[in-house]
Structures are given as structure tokens and as C-alpha cells.
């Protein structure tokens, strides 16, 4: 689960905390003068906006949890099980491109355009997949959907950065996380019922009409509070075509690497090298300077987001498979073993939003990453027959609590460390770090799993094809390295603030 998550390489990566002039909140609006500063996120001036954008996240969360349930049936009916993993990677890779495009668009024209276009593309992608006659047509729909998802998530961050005073941003980020609680529990059960009685296609075609309602609710408030460039009198900057080319390179490279990781043969070395050649320079150009050496401030915030999301999602993808193949649970029970995580994730996000804890945000993120590492390391203990299976549920609940602390905190810090005119570009960097890490660590985990006799596994919590009984060492080869990556994130979390002069 992700809470729904790049940049001018020449200098935005070195941005320090920007204080808005003349008592403004950083969006050109006096904080609190219209009630936004005193009425909370559900005050009269922000109520429609808050309900609208949280509803968008809620529907995306329902789709994300439901699709994972319906996907195996869709792949079997379309004779596309060998292409199963691409249905997930197509979404991730095109979303990377959408994130960069959305950041550029939002910084130049405001977030309403990319948000509207993203929701439209998301809906069109669902319809394409839901009406697909072949697996490749289905994958194409997932790619269109991913492009829309990338546009939407960055645009939402820009809306938060422009429309909400700084002291309310942790609260709205906590609301984003809380909107995943019900979908994480109800989504798989609802999708399973719909798939069984109406067919898998209704899981896809039933959602697009619903996304129109929150957009209609939020659009007037977005137009009023966050539309247009930050400085209407300044010339609109030209579209950075270099960044667009880099975004295309990172998406294509990630897709090619994913393909190579799923096909462990000597011939796969060629696409692996080609994918790396595309991806590495593109990532260096899109992420803040100093990201990969964990430079203090914004670069470490972006790096931490990728380390946390990638290690956690890569491990979580193999939990249901491990419980099914090693402990004999049904797929439904295996999935429900992680359901408590939605609630604890939201609780962690709520905790970080408390104003009295703001001075301790860095310590909260360190503690959060330690919890994530401990949860990932504890999960494979159920490979020992004497260990009860509920240990996984308890461990994952604590891990999700840690993720709630970390993911929401990185979002808050990202906006705090970004000038208003850079919010779109920097939000895109945060989400690229998240998405790219998911793709790379899922690919690495899948390759290690397959190499040790585990079969092939698709990402995002679903199994593409797996041996009926996988070797326990294959699971250990996934969980233990991911726990080490998460522990590295605890060190990165100590570097989120600029060093203060003596």
C-alpha cells in the first residue's frame, strides 16, 4: 500500500526552507485571513476542497485494492498469465512519465489541468482494460491508467502545497492515508464478490463514472485557491523538454529492466543493460542533486521516500504467497492477514500530524523506519512451522504504523522545503523516487525469488505464477535484503533537515 507519491537537476535539489514574505502562507494568500488558517481542513473555506480531493484518493485506493483481486481471473480469461507481471509494470512505468509531466504542467499553469486530465486518463484506462479482448489490449489500458495516476498524484500534492497553510498540511496528508483504511479491508472482498457474480470486467468498468463526482466538488475550490501560475504577472516558463525526454527514458528503462528480471536467461542481459543505460542517467537528471549520496535536506527526503516505499512494497508483495504456499492458508485469508495494516497506517499518519510532535518529526521517521525493518525481518519467521501465522499480521500492523509515520512526514517535509513555484517539480521527484524504487526492488526481489526456486511473482501484492510449493529459502532471499534496505532508511531519516550553523 502506498498513500497514493524529481526535479530540476540544476538546483532545486539544494532548496532550503523557504519562508513566505509579508505573512503569506506560501501561495500568495494570507494564512488564516479567509478562515483557512483557523477552521481546519473542514472549515467553511476548505470543506469542499478537502472532501473532493480525499474522495479522489479514496476511489483510487478502492481501485488499487480491487484490481489486485480481479487481475488473476482477468489474466486467465484472456490467456495472458505469462504476461501477468506486465499488467502491473505497465502502470508503474507510465506513471513515472505522468509524474514529471504533471509537475511541469502544474508549475506552469496550476494543478487543475493535470488533475482533470489525469482523472480522465485514469477512467479511460479502466474502460480499456475492462473491455479488453486480449491481454496486450488489457496491458495497454493499464498503461493509460498509470499515466493518469501519475498526473493525479502530483497534482494533488501541488493543490495541498498551494491551498493549505503549512500547519494544516499534516492533517490533510493524514486524511489521504486514512482514506485507504476502508478500501484495504472492503476492497478485496467487494472485488471478489463482483468478480464471482458479475465478472471481473465490472471491477474495471464500474469505477470511472464515480470519479466525476469528487472532481466536480473540488474543481471550483481548486480554481479559486490554487489555479494558474504562482506569480500571475511573471512570464510563464517554457516547458522543459529535456526533463520530458528524461522522464520518457526513465519509464522505458524501468519497463525494460522489469522484463529482463522476469526472464532469467543469458539473453536477458542485453535488455537489462539497455534498460540500465536508459534509466540511470535519467534518474540522475530528474532527482535532486545529492539524492543518491543522501545529501541533507530535500535530497534525503526524496531518497527516504523511495527506500521506505520500495522495501515495504517489495516485501508485502510476497506475504500472501508465502502464507498460501508455506502455511496452507486460502488466498482470501492470506490477504486479510494484512488488512489490519490499513488502520495502523492511518494511525501512524494521524500521530505525525499532531502539532506538538512537529519538533520531533525527524525522530518519528527514524522510529518509523526501524519498525518497518523489524516487520519485514519478522515476517519470514512463519517459515518455521511452530511459529503461529498471526505473527505476520501483528508484525505487519506495526510495519504499517511505521510507514504511516514516514510516508506522510516525507510529504509534509517535501512541501516545507519547496518554494511555491517548485512544488510541482519537487512533488514529481518524490513520487518518481517512490515509483522507481517499487519497480526496481520488486524486480530484484522477483529475480532472487525465481533464482532460488520460488517461481515468478507479480508485483503489487499479487502472484503471477508460482510453484505450488516454493522453497523457503526463496522467501528469505526476498525479506531479509528488504529488511536491510529499510534499516538503511533509518540512517537516511537522520539527514532530513539542513545542518544548522553553529
Short mmCIF file of C-alpha atoms in Angstrom, two decimals:
data_model
loop_
_atom_site.label_atom_id
_atom_site.label_comp_id
_atom_site.label_asym_id
_atom_site.label_seq_id
_atom_site.Cartn_x
_atom_site.Cartn_y
_atom_site.Cartn_z
CA UNK A 1 0.00 0.00 0.00
CA UNK A 2 1.13 3.42 -0.77
CA UNK A 3 -0.51 6.61 0.31
CA UNK A 4 -1.31 7.21 -3.03
CA UNK A 5 3.76 9.57 -4.02
CA UNK A 6 12.17 14.67 -9.44
CA UNK A 7 13.14 17.87 -10.38
CA UNK A 8 15.32 20.49 -11.76
CA UNK A 9 18.75 18.91 -11.56
CA UNK A 10 20.42 22.29 -11.74
CA UNK A 11 19.50 23.44 -8.32
CA UNK A 12 16.11 22.70 -6.83
CA UNK A 13 17.64 19.80 -5.01
CA UNK A 14 19.52 22.26 -2.82
CA UNK A 15 16.44 24.19 -1.81
CA UNK A 16 16.33 25.25 1.82
CA UNK A 17 13.22 26.02 3.80
CA UNK A 18 11.51 28.95 2.14
CA UNK A 19 9.69 31.46 4.30
CA UNK A 20 6.83 33.25 2.54
CA UNK A 21 7.13 37.06 2.57
CA UNK A 22 4.75 39.50 4.16
CA UNK A 23 3.00 36.96 6.34
CA UNK A 24 1.74 34.90 3.44
CA UNK A 25 1.31 31.16 3.56
CA UNK A 26 3.46 30.48 0.53
CA UNK A 27 0.63 30.53 -2.01
CA UNK A 28 0.18 34.25 -2.21
CA UNK A 29 -2.75 34.16 0.22
CA UNK A 30 -2.64 35.45 3.76
CA UNK A 31 -2.80 32.45 6.02
CA UNK A 32 -5.94 32.43 8.06
CA UNK A 33 -7.49 35.57 6.54
CA UNK A 34 -10.30 33.59 4.91
CA UNK A 35 -10.81 31.04 7.57
CA UNK A 36 -8.41 28.50 6.19
CA UNK A 37 -5.98 29.08 8.98
CA UNK A 38 -8.48 28.77 11.79
CA UNK A 39 -11.25 26.46 10.61
CA UNK A 40 -9.16 23.40 9.91
CA UNK A 41 -9.34 21.27 6.78
CA UNK A 42 -13.13 21.04 7.18
CA UNK A 43 -13.61 24.75 7.80
CA UNK A 44 -16.08 26.57 5.58
CA UNK A 45 -13.45 27.75 3.10
CA UNK A 46 -11.71 24.38 2.69
CA UNK A 47 -14.54 21.87 3.24
CA UNK A 48 -15.47 21.28 -0.41
CA UNK A 49 -11.83 21.08 -1.46
CA UNK A 50 -10.89 18.66 1.33
CA UNK A 51 -13.86 16.36 0.74
CA UNK A 52 -13.27 16.41 -3.01
CA UNK A 53 -9.56 15.57 -3.07
CA UNK A 54 -9.84 12.99 -0.28
CA UNK A 55 -12.65 11.35 -2.25
CA UNK A 56 -10.36 11.13 -5.28
CA UNK A 57 -7.78 9.32 -3.16
CA UNK A 58 -10.50 7.07 -1.71
CA UNK A 59 -11.63 5.94 -5.16
CA UNK A 60 -8.06 5.38 -6.33
CA UNK A 61 -7.50 3.30 -3.20
CA UNK A 62 -10.59 1.19 -3.92
CA UNK A 63 -9.38 0.62 -7.47
CA UNK A 64 -5.88 -0.33 -6.34
CA UNK A 65 -7.07 -2.91 -3.83
CA UNK A 66 -9.83 -4.27 -6.08
CA UNK A 67 -7.71 -4.71 -9.20
CA UNK A 68 -5.24 -6.96 -7.39
CA UNK A 69 -8.12 -9.31 -6.59
CA UNK A 70 -9.62 -9.36 -10.10
CA UNK A 71 -6.35 -9.49 -12.03
CA UNK A 72 -5.67 -13.26 -11.80
CA UNK A 73 -9.13 -14.05 -13.20
CA UNK A 74 -8.69 -11.49 -15.98
CA UNK A 75 -5.31 -12.95 -16.94
CA UNK A 76 -6.69 -16.48 -17.11
CA UNK A 77 -9.71 -15.49 -19.22
CA UNK A 78 -7.52 -13.52 -21.62
CA UNK A 79 -4.93 -16.33 -21.87
CA UNK A 80 -2.36 -13.87 -20.54
CA UNK A 81 -0.84 -15.48 -17.43
CA UNK A 82 2.71 -15.34 -18.94
CA UNK A 83 2.22 -11.55 -19.34
CA UNK A 84 0.73 -11.07 -15.87
CA UNK A 85 3.61 -9.04 -14.41
CA UNK A 86 3.42 -6.54 -17.27
CA UNK A 87 -0.12 -5.61 -16.24
CA UNK A 88 1.46 -4.16 -13.08
CA UNK A 89 4.72 -2.82 -14.52
CA UNK A 90 2.84 -1.04 -17.35
CA UNK A 91 1.01 1.01 -14.72
CA UNK A 92 4.18 1.83 -12.79
CA UNK A 93 6.32 2.75 -15.79
CA UNK A 94 3.84 5.11 -17.46
CA UNK A 95 3.02 6.69 -14.10
CA UNK A 96 6.68 7.76 -13.84
CA UNK A 97 6.30 9.73 -17.06
CA UNK A 98 2.98 11.15 -15.90
CA UNK A 99 4.54 12.40 -12.66
CA UNK A 100 7.17 14.51 -14.44
CA UNK A 101 4.66 15.84 -16.96
CA UNK A 102 2.26 16.75 -14.15
CA UNK A 103 4.99 18.58 -12.20
CA UNK A 104 5.89 20.68 -15.23
CA UNK A 105 2.26 21.36 -16.07
CA UNK A 106 1.26 22.29 -12.52
CA UNK A 107 4.20 24.66 -12.00
CA UNK A 108 3.42 26.45 -15.28
CA UNK A 109 -0.39 26.53 -15.29
CA UNK A 110 -1.58 25.28 -11.91
CA UNK A 111 -2.74 21.83 -10.76
CA UNK A 112 -6.33 21.84 -12.09
CA UNK A 113 -5.33 20.94 -15.68
CA UNK A 114 -3.19 17.88 -14.86
CA UNK A 115 -5.67 16.75 -12.19
CA UNK A 116 -8.58 16.83 -14.66
CA UNK A 117 -6.59 15.21 -17.45
CA UNK A 118 -5.26 12.59 -15.05
CA UNK A 119 -8.68 11.58 -13.79
CA UNK A 120 -9.92 11.37 -17.40
CA UNK A 121 -6.96 9.18 -18.42
CA UNK A 122 -7.41 7.02 -15.33
CA UNK A 123 -11.04 6.41 -16.24
CA UNK A 124 -10.29 5.73 -19.91
CA UNK A 125 -7.62 3.23 -18.91
CA UNK A 126 -10.08 1.38 -16.68
CA UNK A 127 -12.59 1.20 -19.55
CA UNK A 128 -9.94 -0.06 -21.97
CA UNK A 129 -8.88 -2.83 -19.58
CA UNK A 130 -12.46 -3.70 -18.68
CA UNK A 131 -13.42 -4.18 -22.33
CA UNK A 132 -10.17 -5.86 -23.45
CA UNK A 133 -10.40 -8.89 -25.74
CA UNK A 134 -6.68 -9.75 -25.50
CA UNK A 135 -4.06 -9.47 -22.76
CA UNK A 136 -1.99 -6.92 -24.69
CA UNK A 137 -5.09 -4.71 -25.03
CA UNK A 138 -5.61 -5.12 -21.30
CA UNK A 139 -1.99 -4.09 -20.63
CA UNK A 140 -2.42 -1.04 -22.86
CA UNK A 141 -5.37 0.01 -20.71
CA UNK A 142 -3.26 -0.37 -17.58
CA UNK A 143 -0.60 1.83 -19.18
CA UNK A 144 -3.13 4.59 -19.90
CA UNK A 145 -4.42 4.24 -16.35
CA UNK A 146 -0.87 4.59 -14.98
CA UNK A 147 -0.33 7.79 -16.96
CA UNK A 148 -3.48 9.20 -15.39
CA UNK A 149 -2.46 8.07 -11.92
CA UNK A 150 0.91 9.82 -12.27
CA UNK A 151 -0.76 13.05 -13.34
CA UNK A 152 -3.26 12.92 -10.46
CA UNK A 153 -0.94 12.20 -7.53
CA UNK A 154 1.49 15.05 -8.25
CA UNK A 155 -1.35 17.49 -8.96
CA UNK A 156 -2.90 16.63 -5.57
CA UNK A 157 0.38 17.44 -3.83
CA UNK A 158 0.53 20.81 -5.57
CA UNK A 159 -3.06 21.53 -4.51
CA UNK A 160 -2.10 20.81 -0.90
CA UNK A 161 1.01 22.99 -1.17
CA UNK A 162 -0.88 25.95 -2.59
CA UNK A 163 -4.29 25.79 -0.94
CA UNK A 164 -3.48 24.73 2.63
CA UNK A 165 -1.48 26.69 5.21
CA UNK A 166 1.61 24.86 6.41
CA UNK A 167 0.11 23.92 9.78
CA UNK A 168 -2.84 22.14 8.09
CA UNK A 169 -0.80 20.09 5.62
CA UNK A 170 -0.01 17.23 8.06
CA UNK A 171 -3.75 16.90 8.72
CA UNK A 172 -4.76 16.64 5.07
CA UNK A 173 -1.91 14.16 4.46
CA UNK A 174 -3.25 12.09 7.36
CA UNK A 175 -6.68 12.21 5.71
CA UNK A 176 -5.13 10.85 2.50
CA UNK A 177 -3.71 7.93 4.47
CA UNK A 178 -6.97 7.35 6.35
CA UNK A 179 -8.83 7.08 3.05
CA UNK A 180 -7.00 3.79 2.43
CA UNK A 181 -8.39 2.10 5.56
CA UNK A 182 -11.84 1.06 4.31
CA UNK A 183 -10.61 0.09 0.80
CA UNK A 184 -7.84 -2.07 2.24
CA UNK A 185 -10.42 -4.13 4.14
CA UNK A 186 -13.50 -3.93 1.93
CA UNK A 187 -11.87 -3.63 -1.49
CA UNK A 188 -10.64 -7.23 -1.90
CA UNK A 189 -13.90 -8.70 -0.55
CA UNK A 190 -16.07 -6.45 -2.73
CA UNK A 191 -13.96 -7.13 -5.81
CA UNK A 192 -14.05 -10.87 -5.14
CA UNK A 193 -17.85 -10.81 -4.86
CA UNK A 194 -18.25 -8.74 -8.02
CA UNK A 195 -15.80 -10.95 -9.91
CA UNK A 196 -17.58 -14.11 -8.82
CA UNK A 197 -21.16 -12.98 -9.53
CA UNK A 198 -20.87 -10.35 -12.27
CA UNK A 199 -17.44 -10.96 -13.79
CA UNK A 200 -14.02 -9.33 -13.48
CA UNK A 201 -14.79 -6.69 -16.12
CA UNK A 202 -17.21 -4.90 -13.79
CA UNK A 203 -14.38 -4.25 -11.33
CA UNK A 204 -12.83 -2.03 -14.03
CA UNK A 205 -15.81 -0.50 -15.83
CA UNK A 206 -17.80 0.27 -12.68
CA UNK A 207 -15.37 2.84 -11.24
CA UNK A 208 -14.86 5.56 -13.94
CA UNK A 209 -18.29 7.18 -13.53
CA UNK A 210 -17.69 7.57 -9.78
CA UNK A 211 -14.54 9.71 -10.14
CA UNK A 212 -16.52 12.52 -11.78
CA UNK A 213 -18.33 13.41 -8.53
CA UNK A 214 -15.29 14.38 -6.40
CA UNK A 215 -13.76 16.29 -9.31
CA UNK A 216 -16.93 18.38 -9.73
CA UNK A 217 -16.93 19.02 -5.98
CA UNK A 218 -13.28 20.07 -5.75
CA UNK A 219 -12.78 21.89 -9.08
CA UNK A 220 -14.30 25.27 -8.08
CA UNK A 221 -12.22 25.39 -4.91
CA UNK A 222 -9.06 24.42 -6.79
CA UNK A 223 -9.75 27.09 -9.42
CA UNK A 224 -10.27 29.68 -6.70
CA UNK A 225 -7.37 28.80 -4.38
CA UNK A 226 -4.70 27.06 -6.47
CA UNK A 227 -5.16 27.73 -10.17
CA UNK A 228 -2.72 29.43 -12.51
CA UNK A 229 0.99 30.09 -12.02
CA UNK A 230 2.24 31.12 -8.60
CA UNK A 231 3.07 34.61 -9.89
CA UNK A 232 0.45 35.59 -12.50
CA UNK A 233 2.49 38.64 -13.57
CA UNK A 234 5.70 36.70 -14.25
CA UNK A 235 6.26 35.19 -17.70
CA UNK A 236 5.20 31.54 -17.91
CA UNK A 237 8.37 29.41 -18.06
CA UNK A 238 8.85 27.27 -21.14
CA UNK A 239 8.22 23.56 -20.96
CA UNK A 240 11.47 21.81 -20.03
CA UNK A 241 11.76 19.41 -22.97
CA UNK A 242 14.92 17.88 -21.52
CA UNK A 243 13.04 16.76 -18.42
CA UNK A 244 10.29 15.30 -20.59
CA UNK A 245 12.88 13.29 -22.52
CA UNK A 246 14.44 12.12 -19.26
CA UNK A 247 11.00 11.10 -18.00
CA UNK A 248 10.44 9.02 -21.11
CA UNK A 249 13.87 7.45 -20.65
CA UNK A 250 13.25 6.53 -17.02
CA UNK A 251 9.88 4.96 -17.86
CA UNK A 252 11.19 2.97 -20.80
CA UNK A 253 14.30 1.89 -18.89
CA UNK A 254 12.26 0.73 -15.91
CA UNK A 255 9.98 -1.29 -18.18
CA UNK A 256 12.86 -2.98 -19.97
CA UNK A 257 14.56 -3.85 -16.67
CA UNK A 258 11.31 -5.33 -15.38
CA UNK A 259 11.12 -7.52 -18.48
CA UNK A 260 14.72 -8.69 -18.02
CA UNK A 261 14.14 -9.55 -14.35
CA UNK A 262 11.17 -11.75 -15.24
CA UNK A 263 13.14 -13.80 -17.80
CA UNK A 264 16.26 -15.17 -16.11
CA UNK A 265 18.31 -16.26 -19.12
CA UNK A 266 21.66 -15.15 -20.51
CA UNK A 267 19.78 -13.45 -23.34
CA UNK A 268 18.14 -11.21 -20.74
CA UNK A 269 21.47 -9.50 -20.11
CA UNK A 270 21.01 -7.44 -23.26
CA UNK A 271 17.69 -5.82 -22.26
CA UNK A 272 18.98 -5.45 -18.70
CA UNK A 273 21.99 -3.43 -19.88
CA UNK A 274 19.83 -1.40 -22.26
CA UNK A 275 17.32 -0.66 -19.50
CA UNK A 276 20.05 0.44 -17.09
CA UNK A 277 21.62 2.65 -19.78
CA UNK A 278 18.31 4.45 -20.18
CA UNK A 279 17.31 4.56 -16.55
CA UNK A 280 20.47 5.60 -14.67
CA UNK A 281 21.22 8.91 -16.45
CA UNK A 282 17.51 9.76 -16.49
CA UNK A 283 17.21 9.19 -12.73
CA UNK A 284 20.30 11.33 -12.10
CA UNK A 285 18.77 14.12 -14.15
CA UNK A 286 15.30 14.00 -12.61
CA UNK A 287 16.05 13.53 -8.92
CA UNK A 288 17.61 16.30 -6.78
CA UNK A 289 21.36 16.62 -6.89
CA UNK A 290 22.78 14.66 -3.97
CA UNK A 291 19.89 12.21 -3.70
CA UNK A 292 21.97 9.07 -4.09
CA UNK A 293 24.55 10.20 -1.53
CA UNK A 294 21.79 11.28 0.88
CA UNK A 295 22.71 14.95 0.99
CA UNK A 296 20.97 16.73 3.85
CA UNK A 297 17.58 18.29 3.32
CA UNK A 298 15.43 17.77 0.25
CA UNK A 299 17.63 15.08 -1.41
CA UNK A 300 17.39 12.86 1.68
CA UNK A 301 13.62 13.39 1.89
CA UNK A 302 13.29 12.14 -1.70
CA UNK A 303 15.67 9.23 -1.11
CA UNK A 304 13.89 8.17 2.08
CA UNK A 305 10.55 8.05 0.27
CA UNK A 306 11.97 5.60 -2.27
CA UNK A 307 13.77 3.45 0.30
CA UNK A 308 10.69 3.18 2.50
CA UNK A 309 8.14 2.53 -0.23
CA UNK A 310 10.29 0.19 -2.29
CA UNK A 311 11.44 -2.06 0.54
CA UNK A 312 7.98 -2.28 2.10
CA UNK A 313 6.00 -2.91 -1.12
CA UNK A 314 8.54 -5.43 -2.44
CA UNK A 315 8.26 -7.42 0.80
CA UNK A 316 4.48 -7.07 1.10
CA UNK A 317 4.00 -8.48 -2.41
CA UNK A 318 5.34 -11.85 -1.24
CA UNK A 319 3.49 -12.13 2.09
CA UNK A 320 0.25 -13.65 0.72
CA UNK A 321 2.20 -16.06 -1.49
CA UNK A 322 4.29 -17.18 1.48
CA UNK A 323 1.22 -17.81 3.63
CA UNK A 324 -0.54 -19.75 0.85
CA UNK A 325 2.38 -21.94 -0.24
CA UNK A 326 4.14 -22.45 3.08
CA UNK A 327 1.31 -22.44 5.65
CA UNK A 328 -1.67 -23.56 3.56
CA UNK A 329 -3.90 -20.51 4.03
CA UNK A 330 -6.55 -19.71 1.43
CA UNK A 331 -5.85 -16.65 -0.77
CA UNK A 332 -8.65 -14.75 0.99
CA UNK A 333 -7.28 -15.42 4.47
CA UNK A 334 -3.75 -14.63 3.32
CA UNK A 335 -4.90 -11.28 2.00
CA UNK A 336 -6.95 -10.49 5.08
CA UNK A 337 -3.90 -11.15 7.27
CA UNK A 338 -2.64 -7.78 6.06
CA UNK A 339 -5.96 -5.94 6.44
CA UNK A 340 -5.11 -4.51 9.86
CA UNK A 341 -2.29 -2.63 8.16
CA UNK A 342 -4.70 -0.13 6.64
CA UNK A 343 -5.87 1.00 10.07
CA UNK A 344 -2.40 1.17 11.64
CA UNK A 345 -1.02 3.03 8.60
CA UNK A 346 -3.73 5.66 9.08
CA UNK A 347 -2.97 5.75 12.82
CA UNK A 348 0.70 6.42 12.14
CA UNK A 349 -0.22 9.20 9.74
CA UNK A 350 -2.55 10.67 12.37
CA UNK A 351 0.19 10.59 15.00
CA UNK A 352 2.64 12.50 12.81
CA UNK A 353 0.01 15.18 12.18
CA UNK A 354 -0.19 16.22 15.85
CA UNK A 355 1.20 19.78 16.20
CA UNK A 356 3.03 19.01 19.46
CA UNK A 357 5.11 16.36 17.63
CA UNK A 358 6.27 18.68 14.84
CA UNK A 359 9.66 19.40 16.51
CA UNK A 360 10.32 15.65 16.64
CA UNK A 361 9.45 14.81 13.01
CA UNK A 362 12.95 13.52 12.21
CA UNK A 363 12.90 11.20 15.23
CA UNK A 364 9.44 9.97 14.20
CA UNK A 365 10.73 8.99 10.75
CA UNK A 366 13.73 7.17 12.24
CA UNK A 367 11.43 5.22 14.56
CA UNK A 368 9.09 4.53 11.66
CA UNK A 369 11.86 3.02 9.52
CA UNK A 370 13.06 0.86 12.42
CA UNK A 371 9.51 -0.50 12.74
CA UNK A 372 9.35 -1.18 9.00
CA UNK A 373 12.68 -3.03 9.06
CA UNK A 374 11.62 -5.09 12.08
CA UNK A 375 8.29 -6.02 10.47
CA UNK A 376 9.93 -7.17 7.23
CA UNK A 377 12.54 -9.18 9.13
CA UNK A 378 9.88 -10.80 11.34
CA UNK A 379 7.55 -11.86 8.52
CA UNK A 380 9.57 -14.88 7.30
CA UNK A 381 9.59 -16.32 10.83
CA UNK A 382 6.37 -18.11 9.82
CA UNK A 383 8.51 -20.32 7.58
CA UNK A 384 9.19 -22.14 10.87
CA UNK A 385 6.14 -24.41 11.36
CA UNK A 386 5.96 -23.82 15.11
CA UNK A 387 5.52 -20.05 14.67
CA UNK A 388 1.79 -19.12 14.51
CA UNK A 389 0.66 -17.38 11.32
CA UNK A 390 -0.87 -14.47 13.24
CA UNK A 391 2.68 -13.26 13.86
CA UNK A 392 2.69 -11.90 10.30
CA UNK A 393 -0.47 -9.88 10.91
CA UNK A 394 0.90 -8.37 14.12
CA UNK A 395 4.29 -7.61 12.59
CA UNK A 396 2.72 -6.06 9.50
CA UNK A 397 0.44 -3.93 11.62
CA UNK A 398 3.48 -2.37 13.31
CA UNK A 399 5.25 -2.03 9.97
CA UNK A 400 2.28 -0.17 8.51
CA UNK A 401 2.22 2.10 11.56
CA UNK A 402 5.85 2.95 10.79
CA UNK A 403 5.00 3.57 7.13
CA UNK A 404 2.23 5.95 8.19
CA UNK A 405 4.79 7.96 10.15
CA UNK A 406 7.32 8.01 7.32
CA UNK A 407 5.24 8.49 4.17
CA UNK A 408 3.14 11.35 5.50
CA UNK A 409 6.20 13.00 7.06
CA UNK A 410 8.14 12.93 3.79
CA UNK A 411 5.17 14.55 2.05
CA UNK A 412 4.99 17.31 4.67
CA UNK A 413 8.76 17.93 4.59
CA UNK A 414 8.79 17.99 0.78
CA UNK A 415 6.29 20.86 0.70
CA UNK A 416 8.08 22.65 3.54
CA UNK A 417 11.41 22.53 1.69
CA UNK A 418 9.95 23.65 -1.67
CA UNK A 419 9.34 27.15 -2.91
CA UNK A 420 5.75 27.54 -4.23
CA UNK A 421 6.96 27.67 -7.85
CA UNK A 422 8.88 24.41 -7.38
CA UNK A 423 6.17 22.41 -5.61
CA UNK A 424 5.10 20.55 -8.74
CA UNK A 425 8.60 19.61 -9.84
CA UNK A 426 9.63 18.57 -6.35
CA UNK A 427 6.43 16.60 -5.75
CA UNK A 428 7.11 14.77 -9.01
CA UNK A 429 10.59 13.90 -7.71
CA UNK A 430 9.14 12.43 -4.53
CA UNK A 431 6.69 10.29 -6.49
CA UNK A 432 9.34 9.20 -9.01
CA UNK A 433 11.54 8.03 -6.16
CA UNK A 434 8.56 6.09 -4.80
CA UNK A 435 7.53 4.52 -8.11
CA UNK A 436 11.03 3.80 -9.41
CA UNK A 437 12.04 2.13 -6.17
CA UNK A 438 8.91 -0.02 -6.33
CA UNK A 439 9.78 -1.20 -9.83
CA UNK A 440 13.47 -1.86 -9.15
CA UNK A 441 13.12 -3.58 -5.77
CA UNK A 442 10.16 -5.65 -6.98
CA UNK A 443 12.27 -6.71 -9.95
CA UNK A 444 15.24 -7.54 -7.71
CA UNK A 445 13.07 -9.44 -5.24
CA UNK A 446 11.32 -11.32 -8.03
CA UNK A 447 14.62 -12.29 -9.64
CA UNK A 448 16.05 -13.57 -6.33
CA UNK A 449 12.83 -15.45 -5.62
CA UNK A 450 12.81 -17.13 -9.03
CA UNK A 451 16.53 -17.94 -8.90
CA UNK A 452 16.07 -19.92 -5.67
CA UNK A 453 13.19 -21.99 -6.98
CA UNK A 454 10.26 -19.85 -5.98
CA UNK A 455 8.61 -19.34 -9.37
CA UNK A 456 7.66 -15.95 -10.78
CA UNK A 457 5.71 -13.40 -8.82
CA UNK A 458 3.97 -10.28 -9.99
CA UNK A 459 4.05 -7.05 -8.04
CA UNK A 460 1.53 -5.04 -6.05
CA UNK A 461 0.53 -7.87 -3.79
CA UNK A 462 -0.49 -10.36 -6.46
CA UNK A 463 1.03 -13.61 -7.69
CA UNK A 464 1.64 -14.08 -11.37
CA UNK A 465 2.69 -17.69 -11.42
CA UNK A 466 4.21 -19.63 -8.59
CA UNK A 467 5.15 -23.15 -7.86
CA UNK A 468 2.58 -24.85 -5.67
CA UNK A 469 5.29 -25.35 -3.08
CA UNK A 470 8.09 -22.78 -3.20
CA UNK A 471 11.40 -23.31 -1.43
CA UNK A 472 11.54 -21.42 1.90
CA UNK A 473 14.96 -20.02 1.01
CA UNK A 474 13.34 -18.17 -1.90
CA UNK A 475 11.23 -16.16 0.55
CA UNK A 476 14.17 -15.48 2.85
CA UNK A 477 16.06 -14.13 -0.20
CA UNK A 478 13.34 -11.50 -0.57
CA UNK A 479 12.53 -10.47 3.00
CA UNK A 480 15.97 -10.27 4.58
CA UNK A 481 17.55 -7.97 1.94
CA UNK A 482 14.46 -5.75 2.03
CA UNK A 483 14.77 -5.52 5.82
CA UNK A 484 18.38 -4.37 5.34
CA UNK A 485 17.24 -1.72 2.83
CA UNK A 486 14.63 -0.47 5.32
CA UNK A 487 17.26 -0.31 8.06
CA UNK A 488 19.40 1.81 5.74
CA UNK A 489 16.39 4.10 5.53
CA UNK A 490 16.59 4.67 9.28
CA UNK A 491 20.02 6.24 8.73
CA UNK A 492 18.74 8.34 5.81
CA UNK A 493 15.98 9.60 8.12
CA UNK A 494 18.61 11.28 10.32
CA UNK A 495 19.51 13.60 7.42
CA UNK A 496 16.15 15.20 6.57
CA UNK A 497 16.96 18.66 7.91
CA UNK A 498 19.63 21.05 6.77
CA UNK A 499 22.58 21.28 9.15
CA UNK A 500 22.11 24.36 11.29
CA UNK A 501 25.07 26.76 11.52
CA UNK A 502 26.86 26.77 14.85
#
